[in-house]
Coordinates of C-alpha atoms and ligand atoms in Angstrom, one line a residue:
M1 CA 110.7 105.9 70.1
S2 CA 107.3 104.8 71.4
R3 CA 106.7 101.2 72.5
T4 CA 103.5 99.5 73.2
G5 CA 103.1 96.9 75.9
D6 CA 102.3 94.3 73.2
Q7 CA 105.5 95.0 71.3
F8 CA 107.4 94.6 74.6
H9 CA 105.7 91.3 75.4
S10 CA 106.2 89.8 72.0
R11 CA 109.8 90.7 72.5
R12 CA 109.9 88.9 75.9
R13 CA 108.1 85.9 74.4
F14 CA 110.9 85.7 71.8
F15 CA 113.5 85.6 74.5
L16 CA 111.8 83.0 76.6
H17 CA 111.1 80.9 73.5
A18 CA 114.7 81.2 72.4
A19 CA 115.8 80.1 75.9
G20 CA 114.2 76.7 75.2
T21 CA 116.0 75.9 72.0
A22 CA 119.4 74.2 71.4
S23 CA 121.1 77.5 71.1
A24 CA 119.5 78.7 74.3
A25 CA 122.6 79.9 76.0
G26 CA 123.7 82.0 73.1
A27 CA 120.2 83.4 72.7
V28 CA 119.8 84.3 76.3
Q29 CA 123.3 85.9 76.3
H30 CA 122.2 87.9 73.2
A31 CA 118.9 89.0 74.9
L32 CA 120.8 90.0 78.0
A33 CA 123.2 92.1 76.0
Q34 CA 120.4 93.8 74.2
T35 CA 118.0 94.6 77.1
G36 CA 119.5 93.4 80.3
T37 CA 116.7 90.9 80.8
N38 CA 117.6 87.7 82.6
A39 CA 115.4 84.6 82.2
T40 CA 116.0 83.4 85.8
A41 CA 115.4 86.8 87.5
R42 CA 112.2 87.8 89.4
R43 CA 109.9 90.0 87.3
V44 CA 108.9 93.3 88.9
I45 CA 106.7 96.3 88.1
I46 CA 108.0 99.5 89.8
D47 CA 105.4 102.0 90.8
T48 CA 107.1 105.3 91.4
D49 CA 107.0 109.1 91.6
P50 CA 110.5 110.2 90.5
G51 CA 111.8 111.8 92.7
V52 CA 115.5 112.1 93.7
D53 CA 115.6 108.8 95.7
D54 CA 113.2 107.1 93.2
A55 CA 115.8 107.9 90.5
L56 CA 118.6 105.9 92.3
A57 CA 116.1 103.2 93.1
I58 CA 115.2 102.7 89.5
F59 CA 118.9 102.7 88.5
L60 CA 119.6 100.1 91.2
A61 CA 116.7 97.9 90.0
I62 CA 118.0 98.1 86.4
R63 CA 121.6 97.3 87.4
S64 CA 120.5 94.3 89.5
P65 CA 120.6 90.9 87.6
E66 CA 118.2 89.4 90.2
L67 CA 115.4 91.6 88.7
N68 CA 113.7 91.9 85.4
V69 CA 112.0 95.3 85.4
E70 CA 108.8 94.8 83.3
A71 CA 107.4 98.3 83.5
L72 CA 107.6 101.6 85.3
T73 CA 104.2 103.1 86.4
P74 CA 104.7 106.7 87.5
V75 CA 102.2 108.4 89.8
A76 CA 101.7 111.9 91.1
G77 CA 103.6 112.3 94.4
N78 CA 106.9 114.1 94.9
V79 CA 105.9 116.3 92.0
P80 CA 102.8 116.2 89.7
L81 CA 102.4 113.5 87.1
E82 CA 103.3 116.0 84.4
L83 CA 106.9 115.7 85.8
T84 CA 107.1 112.2 87.3
L85 CA 106.1 110.7 83.9
P86 CA 108.8 112.4 81.8
N87 CA 111.3 111.9 84.6
A88 CA 110.7 108.1 84.4
L89 CA 111.2 108.2 80.6
R90 CA 114.4 110.3 81.1
L91 CA 115.8 107.9 83.6
L92 CA 115.3 105.0 81.3
E93 CA 116.9 106.9 78.5
I94 CA 120.0 107.7 80.7
A95 CA 120.1 104.0 81.5
G96 CA 119.8 102.9 77.9
R97 CA 116.7 100.8 78.8
T98 CA 114.0 102.3 76.6
D99 CA 112.7 98.8 76.0
I100 CA 111.0 99.0 79.5
P101 CA 107.4 100.4 79.0
V102 CA 106.3 103.4 81.0
A103 CA 102.6 103.8 81.7
A104 CA 101.1 107.0 83.0
G105 CA 99.4 106.7 86.4
A106 CA 97.1 108.7 88.5
K107 CA 97.2 112.5 88.5
Q108 CA 95.7 112.8 91.9
P109 CA 95.1 110.7 95.0
L110 CA 91.8 108.7 95.3
K111 CA 90.0 111.3 97.4
R112 CA 92.3 114.1 98.5
Q113 CA 94.0 117.1 96.9
L114 CA 97.6 116.3 95.8
V115 CA 100.3 117.5 98.2
T116 CA 103.8 117.4 96.6
A117 CA 107.3 117.5 98.0
A118 CA 109.1 119.8 95.6
Y119 CA 110.8 121.4 98.7
A120 CA 112.8 118.1 99.0
H121 CA 113.1 117.0 95.3
G122 CA 113.4 120.3 93.5
E123 CA 110.7 121.9 91.2
N124 CA 111.5 119.3 88.5
G125 CA 111.6 116.3 90.9
L126 CA 115.3 115.5 90.1
G127 CA 116.9 117.9 92.5
G128 CA 116.8 120.7 89.9
V129 CA 119.3 118.9 87.7
Q130 CA 118.4 119.5 84.0
F131 CA 118.4 116.4 81.8
P132 CA 117.4 116.5 78.2
E133 CA 113.7 116.2 77.2
P134 CA 112.9 112.5 76.8
K135 CA 112.5 111.3 73.2
T136 CA 110.5 108.3 74.2
K137 CA 106.8 108.2 74.9
P138 CA 104.6 106.4 77.4
V139 CA 102.6 103.4 76.2
A140 CA 98.9 104.1 75.5
E141 CA 97.7 102.0 78.4
S142 CA 97.2 103.6 81.9
A143 CA 99.3 102.4 84.8
P144 CA 96.4 100.6 86.6
D145 CA 95.5 98.9 83.3
L146 CA 99.1 97.9 82.6
I147 CA 99.5 96.4 86.1
R148 CA 96.2 94.5 85.7
R149 CA 97.2 93.1 82.2
V150 CA 100.7 92.1 83.1
V151 CA 99.7 90.4 86.4
R152 CA 96.8 88.6 84.7
Q153 CA 99.0 87.4 81.9
S154 CA 101.5 85.9 84.3
P155 CA 99.6 85.1 87.5
G156 CA 101.8 84.6 90.6
Q157 CA 104.9 85.8 88.8
I158 CA 104.8 89.6 88.9
H159 CA 106.2 91.2 92.0
L160 CA 105.3 94.8 92.8
I161 CA 107.7 97.4 94.2
A162 CA 106.0 100.6 95.2
L163 CA 108.0 103.8 95.8
G164 CA 105.3 106.5 95.8
P165 CA 101.7 107.1 96.9
L166 CA 99.8 103.9 96.4
T167 CA 97.1 105.3 94.1
N168 CA 97.9 103.3 91.0
L169 CA 97.8 100.0 92.9
A170 CA 94.5 100.9 94.6
L171 CA 92.9 101.8 91.3
A172 CA 94.1 98.5 89.8
F173 CA 92.6 96.6 92.8
L174 CA 89.3 98.6 92.6
A175 CA 88.9 97.7 89.0
D176 CA 89.9 94.1 89.5
P177 CA 89.3 92.9 93.1
G178 CA 90.7 89.4 92.3
L179 CA 94.1 90.9 91.3
P180 CA 95.8 91.0 94.7
R181 CA 95.8 87.2 95.1
L182 CA 97.7 86.8 91.9
I183 CA 100.6 89.0 93.2
P184 CA 103.3 87.0 95.0
S185 CA 104.8 90.0 96.8
L186 CA 104.6 93.7 97.3
T187 CA 107.6 95.6 98.7
L188 CA 106.8 99.2 99.5
M189 CA 108.6 102.3 100.7
G190 CA 106.2 104.0 102.9
G191 CA 104.9 104.4 106.4
S192 CA 106.7 104.5 109.8
L193 CA 106.2 103.0 113.2
S194 CA 108.4 105.7 114.7
G195 CA 106.9 109.1 113.6
G196 CA 106.5 110.8 110.3
N197 CA 108.4 113.1 108.0
V198 CA 105.6 115.3 106.7
S199 CA 103.7 115.5 109.9
P200 CA 104.5 114.1 113.3
A201 CA 102.3 111.1 112.4
A202 CA 102.7 110.4 108.7
E203 CA 105.3 109.4 106.2
F204 CA 105.0 111.2 102.8
N205 CA 103.8 108.3 100.5
I206 CA 101.1 107.2 102.9
Y207 CA 100.2 110.8 103.8
V208 CA 99.5 111.7 100.2
D209 CA 97.0 109.0 99.7
P210 CA 95.9 107.3 102.9
E211 CA 92.8 105.8 101.5
A212 CA 94.8 104.0 98.8
A213 CA 97.4 102.9 101.3
Q214 CA 94.7 101.5 103.6
M215 CA 93.2 99.5 100.7
V216 CA 96.6 98.1 99.7
F217 CA 97.6 97.1 103.2
R218 CA 94.2 95.3 103.5
A219 CA 94.5 93.6 100.1
G220 CA 96.1 90.4 101.4
I221 CA 99.3 90.5 99.3
P222 CA 102.4 89.3 101.1
T223 CA 103.7 92.8 101.9
T224 CA 107.1 94.1 103.1
M225 CA 107.0 97.6 104.5
V226 CA 110.3 99.5 104.3
G227 CA 109.4 102.7 106.1
L228 CA 111.2 105.6 107.8
D229 CA 112.2 103.4 110.7
V230 CA 115.0 102.2 108.5
T231 CA 115.1 104.5 105.5
R232 CA 115.9 107.6 107.5
K233 CA 119.1 105.9 108.4
A234 CA 119.9 105.0 104.8
T235 CA 121.8 108.3 104.1
L236 CA 124.5 108.8 101.6
H237 CA 127.8 110.5 102.8
E238 CA 130.0 112.9 100.9
E239 CA 132.3 110.1 99.8
D240 CA 129.4 108.1 98.4
I241 CA 128.3 111.0 96.2
Q242 CA 131.9 111.5 95.0
A243 CA 132.1 107.8 94.2
L244 CA 129.0 108.2 92.0
E245 CA 130.3 111.3 90.4
S246 CA 133.5 109.6 89.4
G247 CA 131.7 106.5 88.1
G248 CA 132.5 105.5 84.5
N249 CA 128.9 105.2 83.2
P250 CA 126.0 107.5 82.5
I251 CA 123.8 106.0 85.4
S252 CA 126.5 106.6 88.0
R253 CA 127.2 110.2 86.8
A254 CA 123.5 111.1 86.6
A255 CA 123.0 109.7 90.1
G256 CA 126.0 111.7 91.2
K257 CA 124.5 114.9 89.8
I258 CA 121.1 114.4 91.4
T259 CA 122.6 113.5 94.8
R260 CA 125.1 116.4 94.6
A261 CA 122.3 118.9 94.0
T262 CA 120.4 117.5 96.9
M263 CA 123.4 117.5 99.2
N264 CA 124.0 121.2 98.3
R265 CA 120.4 122.0 99.2
L266 CA 120.7 120.1 102.5
R267 CA 124.0 121.9 103.4
Q268 CA 122.0 125.2 103.3
S269 CA 119.7 124.1 106.0
P270 CA 120.4 125.4 109.6
T271 CA 119.7 121.8 110.8
F272 CA 122.2 120.1 108.5
T273 CA 123.8 117.2 110.4
G274 CA 126.5 116.2 107.8
A275 CA 124.4 113.3 106.6
G276 CA 123.4 113.4 102.9
P277 CA 120.2 112.5 101.2
A278 CA 118.3 109.5 102.5
M279 CA 117.9 106.8 99.9
H280 CA 114.4 105.8 101.1
D281 CA 113.3 104.1 97.8
S282 CA 116.6 102.4 97.0
L283 CA 116.4 100.6 100.4
A284 CA 113.1 99.2 99.4
V285 CA 114.6 97.8 96.1
A286 CA 117.6 96.5 98.0
T287 CA 115.3 94.8 100.5
F288 CA 113.5 93.1 97.7
I289 CA 116.8 91.9 96.3
D290 CA 118.3 90.9 99.6
P291 CA 116.0 91.0 102.6
T292 CA 118.9 90.4 105.0
V293 CA 120.0 94.0 104.5
V294 CA 117.2 94.8 107.0
K295 CA 115.6 93.0 110.0
L296 CA 112.0 92.3 109.4
Q297 CA 109.3 91.8 112.0
D298 CA 105.6 90.7 111.6
F299 CA 103.0 93.4 112.2
Y300 CA 99.4 94.1 111.5
V301 CA 99.7 97.5 109.9
E302 CA 96.6 99.8 109.8
V303 CA 96.5 103.2 108.1
E304 CA 94.7 106.1 109.8
T305 CA 92.3 107.8 107.4
A306 CA 90.0 109.7 109.7
G307 CA 92.3 111.9 111.7
E308 CA 92.3 115.7 111.3
Y309 CA 96.1 115.8 112.1
T310 CA 97.0 112.1 111.7
A311 CA 95.7 110.9 108.4
G312 CA 98.4 108.7 106.8
E313 CA 99.8 107.5 110.1
T314 CA 100.7 103.8 110.0
L315 CA 100.0 101.8 113.2
G316 CA 101.8 98.6 113.8
Y317 CA 100.1 96.0 116.0
R318 CA 102.5 93.3 117.2
R319 CA 100.0 91.2 119.0
A320 CA 96.4 91.2 120.3
P321 CA 94.5 93.2 121.3
M322 CA 94.1 95.1 118.0
R323 CA 92.2 97.9 119.7
K324 CA 90.6 101.0 118.1
S325 CA 89.8 104.3 119.6
P326 CA 86.8 104.2 122.1
P327 CA 83.5 104.5 120.3
M328 CA 81.4 107.7 120.7
Q329 CA 78.5 107.5 123.1
S330 CA 76.2 107.8 120.0
A331 CA 77.6 104.7 118.4
Q332 CA 75.3 101.7 118.1
A333 CA 77.8 99.0 117.1
K334 CA 79.2 96.6 119.7
F335 CA 82.9 97.5 120.6
E336 CA 85.1 94.5 119.9
D337 CA 88.8 94.0 119.6
A338 CA 89.8 92.5 116.2
V339 CA 91.6 89.1 116.0
F340 CA 95.3 89.6 115.5
H341 CA 96.8 88.5 112.2
P342 CA 100.0 90.0 110.7
N343 CA 99.6 91.6 107.3
A344 CA 103.1 92.9 106.7
K345 CA 106.7 92.3 107.5
V346 CA 108.1 95.6 108.6
A347 CA 111.8 96.6 108.4
M348 CA 112.9 97.6 111.8
E349 CA 116.8 97.7 111.5
V350 CA 119.1 98.3 108.6
D351 CA 122.8 97.5 107.8
R352 CA 123.5 100.9 106.3
E353 CA 127.1 100.0 105.2
R354 CA 126.0 96.9 103.3
F355 CA 123.1 98.7 101.7
V356 CA 125.2 101.7 100.6
Q357 CA 127.9 99.3 99.2
M358 CA 125.3 97.5 97.2
L359 CA 123.8 100.7 95.9
I360 CA 127.0 102.5 95.0
G361 CA 128.8 99.4 93.8
R362 CA 126.0 98.5 91.4
L363 CA 125.5 102.0 90.0
R364 CA 129.2 102.5 89.5
K365 CA 130.0 99.1 87.8
Ligands
LIG1 C1 109.3 108.9 100.4 O1 108.6 110.1 100.0 C2 109.2 110.6 98.9 O2 109.5 112.0 99.0 C3 110.4 109.8 98.6 O3 110.6 109.6 97.2 C4 110.1 108.5 99.3 O4 109.4 107.6 98.4 C5 110.0 109.2 101.7 O5 109.1 109.6 102.7
LIG2 CA1 109.3 108.0 96.0

């Protein structure tokens, strides 16, 4: 079944209209039963590259009454778009939420060749677990166009959660420079102030498209960065995977299969520590739902784009001076420190137990 964004929105309008009538309570209950939408929840677009941990993050968002998921916008990242797009459709079919529109995003980063992470997510992006071919189709609109349209239709109401390289967001902002000021918040999984995972300097999502990430961090949106500083501690244990496997609904069982396959792959590694897959992206969703699951600190985050070895590194300034590398002798411009102004709240500590309880509890229920 294919859905257009307009079909989706006329359906939303019906629910909101119905909520204002005498039989509002009944109408809203009916709407909730049909689609899971909740008139008081915050509205989010999830930009994603599914992806093992993206899969659980999408499930967590769908199972959270605090969120209305308005759309998924897959991007190339963990695997090429040819896989992240059908994976997003598949996950929504498993969840019974084919009312959520899916819009195809960028096939490649803004300026660089695409580097993927199939070594961590399996050749198909879902840990190698085979799910049926999706029956649903993406909407006709591109991801950047959908983001622009939905945000413009409801200024100040659409929150963004970004779980992959930031190419789609950057493309939306390039096409519509006024868009960022209409976005009340951006919560992103990406970056690290304590070393990378794909290079000593860089975390994967920022490494893949550093130019897009730099643009997004500079866009002026109230931004929460959930990076490796906390997500590398957000690992599942054997008993968590068993809890998912024995869950009584399709979401829990699919999450169990995906995390089991990933655990089996990790066990084969000579450096296996006993810790299971890190739920990087789910922690970003959990932080949006309940920021107290992490400890946040103000930083000015800058993204390295020039380095031969360090592109995609995120640097966090806590205070002045915000000093760059020394200029070359040939440089003409005057060397000045920038004025300090935080542009992001960065997650620096996590309550792993509480996070895992939220994730497993919501997926199993
Ligand atoms: C991030 O990179 C991807 O591989 C994961 O899905 C997550 O978004 C972790 O560095
Ligand atoms: Ca991801």
